XYZ file of C-alpha atoms in Angstrom:
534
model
C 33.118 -24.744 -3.174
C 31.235 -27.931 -3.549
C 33.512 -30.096 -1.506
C 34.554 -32.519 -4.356
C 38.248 -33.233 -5.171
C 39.438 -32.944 -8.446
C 39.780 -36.312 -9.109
C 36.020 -36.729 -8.314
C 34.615 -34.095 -10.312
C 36.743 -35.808 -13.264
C 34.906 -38.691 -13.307
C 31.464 -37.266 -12.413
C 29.205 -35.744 -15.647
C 27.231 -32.559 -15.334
C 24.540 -34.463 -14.735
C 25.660 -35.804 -11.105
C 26.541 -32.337 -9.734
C 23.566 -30.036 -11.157
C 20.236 -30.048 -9.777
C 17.545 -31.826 -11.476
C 15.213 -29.051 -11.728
C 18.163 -26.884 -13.543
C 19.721 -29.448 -15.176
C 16.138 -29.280 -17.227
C 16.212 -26.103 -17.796
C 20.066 -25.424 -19.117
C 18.832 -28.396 -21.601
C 18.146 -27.032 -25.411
C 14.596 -26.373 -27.042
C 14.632 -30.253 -28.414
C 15.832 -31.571 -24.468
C 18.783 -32.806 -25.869
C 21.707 -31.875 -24.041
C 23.040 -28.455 -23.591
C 23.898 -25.972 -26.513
C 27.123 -24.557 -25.155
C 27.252 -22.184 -27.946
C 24.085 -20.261 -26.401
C 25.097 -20.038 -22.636
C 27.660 -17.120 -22.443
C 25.925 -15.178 -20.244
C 26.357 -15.701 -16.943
C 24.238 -17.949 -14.936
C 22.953 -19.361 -11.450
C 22.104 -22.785 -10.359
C 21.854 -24.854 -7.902
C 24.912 -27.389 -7.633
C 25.581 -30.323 -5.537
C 28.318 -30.822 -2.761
C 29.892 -33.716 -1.552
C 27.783 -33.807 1.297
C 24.325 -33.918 -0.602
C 23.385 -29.983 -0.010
C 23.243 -27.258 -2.727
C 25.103 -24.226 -2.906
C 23.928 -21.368 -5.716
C 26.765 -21.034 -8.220
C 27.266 -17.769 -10.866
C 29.269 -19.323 -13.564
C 30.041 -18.561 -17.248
C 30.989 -21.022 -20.018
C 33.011 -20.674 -23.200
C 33.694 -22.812 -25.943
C 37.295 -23.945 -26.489
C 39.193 -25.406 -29.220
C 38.876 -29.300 -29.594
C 41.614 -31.257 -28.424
C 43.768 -34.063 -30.165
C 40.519 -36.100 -30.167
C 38.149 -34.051 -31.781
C 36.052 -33.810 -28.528
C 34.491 -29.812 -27.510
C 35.845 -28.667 -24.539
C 33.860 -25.736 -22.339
C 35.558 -23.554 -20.499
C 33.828 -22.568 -16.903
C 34.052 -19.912 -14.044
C 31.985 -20.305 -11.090
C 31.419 -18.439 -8.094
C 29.597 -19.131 -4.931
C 26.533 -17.021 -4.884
C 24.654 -19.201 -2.147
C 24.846 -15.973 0.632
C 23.874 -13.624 -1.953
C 20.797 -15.928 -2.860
C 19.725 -15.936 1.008
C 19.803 -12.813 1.774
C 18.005 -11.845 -1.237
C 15.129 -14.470 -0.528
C 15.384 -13.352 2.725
C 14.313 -9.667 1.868
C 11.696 -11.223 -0.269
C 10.485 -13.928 2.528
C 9.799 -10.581 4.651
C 8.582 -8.410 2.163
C 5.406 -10.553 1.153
C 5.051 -11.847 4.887
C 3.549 -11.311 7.669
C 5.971 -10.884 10.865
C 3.684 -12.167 13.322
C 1.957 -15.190 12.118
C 4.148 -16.090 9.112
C 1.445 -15.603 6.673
C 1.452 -13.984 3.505
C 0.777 -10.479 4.219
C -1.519 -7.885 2.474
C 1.349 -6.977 -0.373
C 1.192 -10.375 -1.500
C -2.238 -11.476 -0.936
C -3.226 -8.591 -3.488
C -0.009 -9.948 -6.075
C -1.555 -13.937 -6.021
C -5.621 -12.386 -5.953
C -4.672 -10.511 -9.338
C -2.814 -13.875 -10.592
C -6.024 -15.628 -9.629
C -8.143 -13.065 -11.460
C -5.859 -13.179 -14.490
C -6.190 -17.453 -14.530
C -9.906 -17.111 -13.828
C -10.353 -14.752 -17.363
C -7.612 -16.318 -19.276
C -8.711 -20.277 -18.539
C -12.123 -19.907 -17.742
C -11.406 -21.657 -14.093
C -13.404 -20.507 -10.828
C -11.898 -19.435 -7.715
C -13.159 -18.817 -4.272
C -11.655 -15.954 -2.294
C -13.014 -15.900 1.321
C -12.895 -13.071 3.743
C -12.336 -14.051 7.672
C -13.163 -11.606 10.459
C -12.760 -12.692 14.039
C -15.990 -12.297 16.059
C -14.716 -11.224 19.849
C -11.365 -10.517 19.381
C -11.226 -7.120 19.980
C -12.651 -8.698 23.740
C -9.604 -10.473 23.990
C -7.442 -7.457 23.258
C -8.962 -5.589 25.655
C -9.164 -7.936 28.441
C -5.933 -9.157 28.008
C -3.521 -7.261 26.299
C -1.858 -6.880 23.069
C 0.291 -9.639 23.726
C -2.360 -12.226 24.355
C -4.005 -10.708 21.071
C -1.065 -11.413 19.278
C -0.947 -15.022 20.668
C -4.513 -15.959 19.785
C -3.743 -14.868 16.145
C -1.318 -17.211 15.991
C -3.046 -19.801 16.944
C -5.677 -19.499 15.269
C -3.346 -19.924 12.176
C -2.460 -22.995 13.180
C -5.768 -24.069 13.780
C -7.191 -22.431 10.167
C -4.044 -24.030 8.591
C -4.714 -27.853 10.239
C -7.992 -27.722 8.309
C -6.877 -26.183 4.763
C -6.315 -28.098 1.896
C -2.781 -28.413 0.856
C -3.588 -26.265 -2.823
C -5.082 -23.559 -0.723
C -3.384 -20.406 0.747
C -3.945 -18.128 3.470
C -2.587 -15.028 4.334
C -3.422 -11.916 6.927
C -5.440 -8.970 5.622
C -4.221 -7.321 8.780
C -5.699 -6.996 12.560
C -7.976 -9.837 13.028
C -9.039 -10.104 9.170
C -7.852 -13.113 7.162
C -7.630 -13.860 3.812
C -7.992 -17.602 1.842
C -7.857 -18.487 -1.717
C -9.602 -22.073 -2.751
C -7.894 -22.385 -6.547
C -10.761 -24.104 -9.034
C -13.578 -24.318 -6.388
C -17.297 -23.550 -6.670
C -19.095 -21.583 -4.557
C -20.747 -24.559 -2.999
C -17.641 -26.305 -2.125
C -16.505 -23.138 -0.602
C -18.989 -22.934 1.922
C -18.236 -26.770 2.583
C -14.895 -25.768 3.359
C -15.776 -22.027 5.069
C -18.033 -24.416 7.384
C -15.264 -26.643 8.173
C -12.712 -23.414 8.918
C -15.480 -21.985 10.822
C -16.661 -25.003 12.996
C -12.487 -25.781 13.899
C -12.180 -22.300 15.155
C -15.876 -22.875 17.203
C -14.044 -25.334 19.018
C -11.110 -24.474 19.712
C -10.686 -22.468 22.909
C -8.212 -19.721 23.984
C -6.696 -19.771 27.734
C -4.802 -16.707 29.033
C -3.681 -16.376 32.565
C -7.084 -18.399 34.103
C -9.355 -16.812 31.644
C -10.787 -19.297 28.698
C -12.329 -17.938 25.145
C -14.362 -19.139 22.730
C -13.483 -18.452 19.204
C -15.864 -17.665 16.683
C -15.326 -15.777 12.506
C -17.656 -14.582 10.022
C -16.878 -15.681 6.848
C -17.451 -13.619 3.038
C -17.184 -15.830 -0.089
C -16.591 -13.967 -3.308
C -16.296 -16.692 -6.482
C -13.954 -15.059 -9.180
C -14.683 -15.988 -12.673
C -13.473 -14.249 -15.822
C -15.860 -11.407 -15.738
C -14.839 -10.143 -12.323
C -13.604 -6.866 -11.675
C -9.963 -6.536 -9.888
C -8.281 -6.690 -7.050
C -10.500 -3.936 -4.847
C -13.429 -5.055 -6.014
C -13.283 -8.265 -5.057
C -11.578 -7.237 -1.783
C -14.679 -4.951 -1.304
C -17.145 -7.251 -2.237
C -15.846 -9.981 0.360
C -15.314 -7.861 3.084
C -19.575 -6.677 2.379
C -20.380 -10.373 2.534
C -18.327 -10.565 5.665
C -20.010 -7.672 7.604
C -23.495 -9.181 6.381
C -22.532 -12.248 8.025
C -21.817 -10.040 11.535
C -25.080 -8.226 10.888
C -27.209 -11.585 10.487
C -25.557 -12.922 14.089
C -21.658 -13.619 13.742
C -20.435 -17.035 13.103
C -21.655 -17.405 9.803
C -21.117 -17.520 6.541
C -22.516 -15.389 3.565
C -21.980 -15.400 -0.618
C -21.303 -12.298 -1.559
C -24.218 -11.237 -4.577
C -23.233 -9.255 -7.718
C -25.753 -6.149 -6.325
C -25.075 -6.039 -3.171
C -21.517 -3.687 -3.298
C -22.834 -1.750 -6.172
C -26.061 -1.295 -4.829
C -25.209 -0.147 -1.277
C -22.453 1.933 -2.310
C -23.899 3.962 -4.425
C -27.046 4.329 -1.988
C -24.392 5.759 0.546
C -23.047 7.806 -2.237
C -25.649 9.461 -3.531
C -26.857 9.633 0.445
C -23.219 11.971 0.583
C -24.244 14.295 -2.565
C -27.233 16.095 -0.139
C -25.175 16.074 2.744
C -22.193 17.483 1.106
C -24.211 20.106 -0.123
C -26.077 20.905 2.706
C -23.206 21.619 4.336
C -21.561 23.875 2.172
C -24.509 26.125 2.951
C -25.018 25.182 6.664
C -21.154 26.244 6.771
C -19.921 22.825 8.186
C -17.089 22.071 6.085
C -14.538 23.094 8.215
C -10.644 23.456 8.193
C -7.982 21.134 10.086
C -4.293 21.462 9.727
C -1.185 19.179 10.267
C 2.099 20.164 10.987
C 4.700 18.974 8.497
C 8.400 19.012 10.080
C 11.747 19.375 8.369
C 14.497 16.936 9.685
C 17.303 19.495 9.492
C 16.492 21.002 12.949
C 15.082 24.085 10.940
C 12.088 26.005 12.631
C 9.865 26.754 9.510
C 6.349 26.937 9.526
C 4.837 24.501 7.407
C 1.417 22.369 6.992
C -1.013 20.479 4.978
C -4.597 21.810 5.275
C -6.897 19.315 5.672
C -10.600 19.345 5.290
C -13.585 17.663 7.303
C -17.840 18.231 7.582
C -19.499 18.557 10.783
C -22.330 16.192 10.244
C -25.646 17.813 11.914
C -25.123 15.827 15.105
C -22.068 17.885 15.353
C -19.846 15.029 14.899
C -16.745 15.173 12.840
C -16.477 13.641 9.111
C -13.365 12.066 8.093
C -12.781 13.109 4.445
C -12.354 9.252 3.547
C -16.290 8.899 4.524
C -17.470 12.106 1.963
C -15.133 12.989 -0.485
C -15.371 9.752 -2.877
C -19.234 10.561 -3.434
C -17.874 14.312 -3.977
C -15.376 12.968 -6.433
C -17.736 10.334 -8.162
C -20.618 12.844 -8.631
C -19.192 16.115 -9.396
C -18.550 17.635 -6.206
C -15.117 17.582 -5.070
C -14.243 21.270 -7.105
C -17.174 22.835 -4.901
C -15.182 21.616 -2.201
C -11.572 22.705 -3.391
C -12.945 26.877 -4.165
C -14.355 26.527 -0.675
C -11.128 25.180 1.147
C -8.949 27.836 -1.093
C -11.116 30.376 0.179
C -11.293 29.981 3.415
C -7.843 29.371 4.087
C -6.775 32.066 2.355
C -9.240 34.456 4.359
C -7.707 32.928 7.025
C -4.175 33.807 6.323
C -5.029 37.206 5.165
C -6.664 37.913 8.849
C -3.655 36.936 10.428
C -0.767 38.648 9.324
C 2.237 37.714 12.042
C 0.959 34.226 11.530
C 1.251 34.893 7.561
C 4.869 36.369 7.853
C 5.824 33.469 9.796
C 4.252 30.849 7.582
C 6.581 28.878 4.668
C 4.063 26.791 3.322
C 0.719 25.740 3.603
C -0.224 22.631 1.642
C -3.426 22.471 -0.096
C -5.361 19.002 -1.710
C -6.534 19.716 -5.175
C -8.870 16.961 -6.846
C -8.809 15.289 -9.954
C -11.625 16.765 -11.076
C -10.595 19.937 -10.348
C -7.124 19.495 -11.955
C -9.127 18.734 -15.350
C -10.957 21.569 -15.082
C -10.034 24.913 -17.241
C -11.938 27.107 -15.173
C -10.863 25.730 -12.115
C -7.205 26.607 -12.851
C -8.619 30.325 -14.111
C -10.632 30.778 -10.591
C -8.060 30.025 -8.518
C -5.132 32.144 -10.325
C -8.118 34.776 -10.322
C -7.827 34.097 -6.597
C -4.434 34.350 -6.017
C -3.858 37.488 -8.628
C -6.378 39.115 -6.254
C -5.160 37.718 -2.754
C -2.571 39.698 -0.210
C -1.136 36.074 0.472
C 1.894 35.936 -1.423
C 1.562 32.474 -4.018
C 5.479 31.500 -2.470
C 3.904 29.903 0.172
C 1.159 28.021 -0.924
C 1.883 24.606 -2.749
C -0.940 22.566 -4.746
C -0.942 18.691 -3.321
C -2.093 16.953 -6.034
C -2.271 12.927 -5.993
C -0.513 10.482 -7.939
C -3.010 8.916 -9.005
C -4.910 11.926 -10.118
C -1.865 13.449 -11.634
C -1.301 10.289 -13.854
C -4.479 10.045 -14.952
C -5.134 13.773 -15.985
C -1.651 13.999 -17.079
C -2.090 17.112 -20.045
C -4.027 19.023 -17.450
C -2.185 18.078 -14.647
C 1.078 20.151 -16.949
C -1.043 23.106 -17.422
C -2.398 23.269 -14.010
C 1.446 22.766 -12.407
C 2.416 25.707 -15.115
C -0.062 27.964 -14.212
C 0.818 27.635 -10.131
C 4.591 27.612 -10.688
C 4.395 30.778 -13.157
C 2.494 32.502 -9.986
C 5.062 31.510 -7.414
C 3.255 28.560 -6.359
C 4.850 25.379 -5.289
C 3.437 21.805 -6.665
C 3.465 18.503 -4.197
C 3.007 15.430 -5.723
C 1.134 13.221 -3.115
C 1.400 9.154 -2.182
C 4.182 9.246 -4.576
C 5.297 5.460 -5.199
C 1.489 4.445 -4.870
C 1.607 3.704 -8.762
C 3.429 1.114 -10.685
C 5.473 3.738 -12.764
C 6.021 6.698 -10.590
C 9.716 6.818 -11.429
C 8.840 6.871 -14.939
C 6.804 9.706 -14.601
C 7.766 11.596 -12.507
C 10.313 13.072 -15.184
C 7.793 14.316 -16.982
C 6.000 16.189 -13.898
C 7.994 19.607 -12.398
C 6.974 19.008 -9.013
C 9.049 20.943 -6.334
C 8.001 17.880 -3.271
C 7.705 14.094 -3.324
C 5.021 12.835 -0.890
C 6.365 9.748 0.128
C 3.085 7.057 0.105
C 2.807 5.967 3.870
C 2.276 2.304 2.857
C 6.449 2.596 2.760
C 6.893 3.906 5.961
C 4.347 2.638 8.373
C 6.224 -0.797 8.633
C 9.532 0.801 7.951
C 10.932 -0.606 11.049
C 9.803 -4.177 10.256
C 11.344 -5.402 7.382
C 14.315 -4.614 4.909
C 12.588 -3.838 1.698
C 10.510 -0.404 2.327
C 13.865 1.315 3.350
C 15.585 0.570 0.124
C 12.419 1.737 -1.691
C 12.146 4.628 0.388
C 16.309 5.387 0.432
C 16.207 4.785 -3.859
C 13.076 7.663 -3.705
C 15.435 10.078 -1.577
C 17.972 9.656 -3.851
C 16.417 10.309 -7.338
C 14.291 12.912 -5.854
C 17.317 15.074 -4.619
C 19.237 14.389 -7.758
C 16.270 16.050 -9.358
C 16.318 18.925 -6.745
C 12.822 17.978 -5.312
C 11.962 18.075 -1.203
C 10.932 14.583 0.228
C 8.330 14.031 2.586
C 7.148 11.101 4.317
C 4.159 10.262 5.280
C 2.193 8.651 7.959
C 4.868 8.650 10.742
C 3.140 6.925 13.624
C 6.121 7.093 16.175
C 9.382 9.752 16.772
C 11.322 7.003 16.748
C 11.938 6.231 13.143
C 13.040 10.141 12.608
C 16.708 8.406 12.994
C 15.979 6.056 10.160
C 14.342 8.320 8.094
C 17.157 11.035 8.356
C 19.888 8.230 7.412
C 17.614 7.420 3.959
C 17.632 10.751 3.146
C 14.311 12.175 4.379
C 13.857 15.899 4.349
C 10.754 16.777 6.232
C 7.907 14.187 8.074
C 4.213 14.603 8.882
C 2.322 11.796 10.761
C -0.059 11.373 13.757
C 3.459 10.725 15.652
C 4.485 14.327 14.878
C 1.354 16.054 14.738
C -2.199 15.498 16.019
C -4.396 17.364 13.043
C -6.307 20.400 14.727
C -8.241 22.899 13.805
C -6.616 25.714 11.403
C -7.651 28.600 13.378
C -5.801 27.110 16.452
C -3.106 26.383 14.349
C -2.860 30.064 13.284
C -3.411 31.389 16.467
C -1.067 29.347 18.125
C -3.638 27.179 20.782
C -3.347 23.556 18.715
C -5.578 21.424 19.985
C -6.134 17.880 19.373
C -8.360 16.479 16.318
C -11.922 16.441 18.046
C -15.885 17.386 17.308
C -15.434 20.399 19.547
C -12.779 22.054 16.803
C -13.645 24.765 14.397
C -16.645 27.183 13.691
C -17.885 26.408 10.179
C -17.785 29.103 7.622
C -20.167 30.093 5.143
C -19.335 30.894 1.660
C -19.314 34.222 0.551
């Protein structure tokens, strides 16, 4: 294994064939030697061969009786582990980096942020995290093509990593957004070194084909100290200083202040509240649906419901923009009676569309699912709707399930002993969704999209995804995946043991009533007719 004759490793001590770094740590608690006694587990460290590289060897020791002498004898068996160890930091090199530019990617920029946080609290050190956002390079795309955006990007790494210090890191948010970490640095030095980042990229210049660029960024500086939030907030609060810097000219830098997220968040918020009610009377939230398909070449009719408002320039909302101020200030179970409502109407006006129908997913909040009398008004609902409850199924969110989890039980047992059937949405979003998922009778896994969009790029999200196929089935539940972009991962997603996809790549979200009446059109601000509560 290591190249070494017998006769050489006879005369050589452990010392000359271990590596130093795990030579110190197979030493005792006092650093004298090794206590053979407590090394009968197995083992891996690096060794050395003949030829001065290391190979990773598995080996376990056992003490054997003394010879003539009186000296201890340990008795060894190795194996060669070094491929194992490759591939495996292989899967982990691609897991926590980006594929294009070799950075850290998103994954991991979050994992080292909440390390930072955790050092900042615990040792009282400050930290600057800074937000990058490329100025024009959206220009580039468009002028030049995807594959000239993907070749600035990388060099503007190389031009952002020149002027780093060595302690630093840098990583890629994602598009054009980039990430940095200065470890025990002050605001002030952090704008020293944001202007230095910033003036390198001024300078440099991007040639494609005859065409030249200039490259500027806006910069956000958030300083982390023990009392700051987590992760998302000081993700959110960076990317606000960020967009200030666009707003006061581009190619500039701004220090995020404590008031400003807060502040203008909840100013948007509580801007939502009136226009969320408004139009529940005006009769602009409307109804969109997406088509959920089954991978077994079955035909059945099945969908998620999902809503949006018309805002009164007749433009469509995306729930993302509206339903956290609905959540955050008591709004979001207005929202859920309304959607109930009118898709059941819906259903119940359309009865060959109704007897053709398996499911139709609806979203239920968290505040709904903590709510007693929500649970009574809806099985009110159902008791007194001609839809039959077997095909209707209650999406209700990890997150939201976890968090609520005594009503979440009563809610799912009041559905299921109706007929109902329970969905359990982004599943794998949250650190212990295996553990709980025992303890929740959900009839479908929604597979969190953050595991499939990159499915094709890397080796770790199909194992994750393959490992949530496999316990769900052995617990009788239905996967789904979510957020398939493109047909052509149905192949990949069938071999991990998929049951049924939705995604922009399968479906185009349209409005419910041309889903029902069997016109789907595109996602646009021409779809439905608003309805007004009864």
């Amino acid at each position: 294994i290591l190249g070494r004759s017998a006769q050489n490793l006879c005369r050589l001590n452990l010392a000359d064939i271990v590596h130093a770094d795990d030579l110190d740590a197979m030493k005792s608690a006092d650093g004298h030697g090794i206590d053979w006694t407590r090394r009968t587990s197995p083992s891996e460290h690096r060794f050395l061969c003949e030829d001065g590289s290391t190979r990773w060897l598995r080996w376990t020791v056992s003490m054997v009786d003394g010879d003539i002498s009186g000296k201890e004898r340990v008795f060894g068996v190795a194996e060669d582990v070094s491929e194992a160890r490759r591939l495996s930091d292989e899967m982990l090199y691609q897991a926590s980096h980006d594929a294009l530019t070799g950075l850290i990617n998103r994954r991991e920029i979050e994992a080292r942020l909440q390390r930072a946080i955790e050092s900042a609290g615990a040792l009282g050190e400050h930290h600057a995290f800074l937000f990058l956002d490329l100025d024009q390079f959206k220009l580039v795309n468009d002028t030049c093509g995807h594959v000239a955006g993907d070749q600035l990007l990388r060099q503007i790494t190389g031009v952002l990593l020149m002027h780093m210090r060595g302690n630093d890191w840098m990583g890629r948010l994602g598009g054009d957004e980039f990430a940095l970490l200065l470890e025990r640095t002050g605001v002030e030095e952090a704008i020293r070194i944001g202007e230095r980042l910033r003036r390198a990229l001024s300078a440099s210049t991007f040639s494609w084909e005859g065409s030249a660029f200039n490259v500027t960024c806006s910069i956000g500086i958030v300083e982390l100290r023990g009392a700051s939030e987590d992760v998302g907030h000081i993700l959110r609060a960076a990317d606000r200083a960020c967009y200030q810097a666009k707003e006061d000219g581009r190619n500039c830098i701004r220090v995020y202040q404590e008031s400003d997220l807060a502040m203008a968040r909840r100013r948007e918020e509580m801007a939502w509240v009136g226009d969320i009610r408004q139009a529940i009377a005006d009769g602009r939230i409307l109804l969109h649906a997406q088509r959920i398909e089954a991978l077994d070449g079955s035909r059945q009719l099945n969908y998620e419901v999902l809503v949006r408002l018309r805002d009164l320039n007749g433009r469509l909302v995306s729930p993302d923009a509206f339903l956290p101020a609905a959540e955050r200030y008591g709004e979001a179970m207005a929202i859920d009676r309304l959607v109930i409502a009118m898709a059941l109407r819906l259903l119940e006006d359309n009865p060959p569309h109704l007897s053709r129908l398996n499911l139709c997913h609806l979203n239920i909040s968290a505040q709904s699912i903590a709510n007693p009398e929500f649970r009574k008004h809806v099985a009110d609902v159902l008791d007194s709707s001609v839809v039959p409850a077997r095909k209707l199924c209650f999406e209700l969110t990890e997150t939201a399930a976890i968090a609520n989890l005594a009503h979440a039980h009563e809610f799912i047992d009041d559905m299921h002993s109706r007929g109902c059937h329970i969905a359990l949405d982004d599943f794998g979003s949250g650190l212990s969704s295996f553990a709980y998922l025992k303890n929740l009778s959900v009839d479908i896994l929604k597979i969190d999209g953050v595991f499939i969009r990159d499915l094709a790029n890397n080796d770790v999200d199909p194992i994750l995804v393959q490992s949530m196929c496999s316990m769900a089935r052995s617990l009788g539940k239905t996967t789904v995946a979510e957020w398939v972009e493109d047909r052509k991962l149905l192949a990949q997603l069938r071999m991990l043991g998929v049951d049924q996809v939705q995604g922009h790549g399968i479906h185009a979200p349209c409005a419910l009533a041309d889903m029902i009446s069997g016109v789907p059109r595109r996602e646009s601000a021409d779809g439905l007719t608003g309805f007004r509560p009864r």
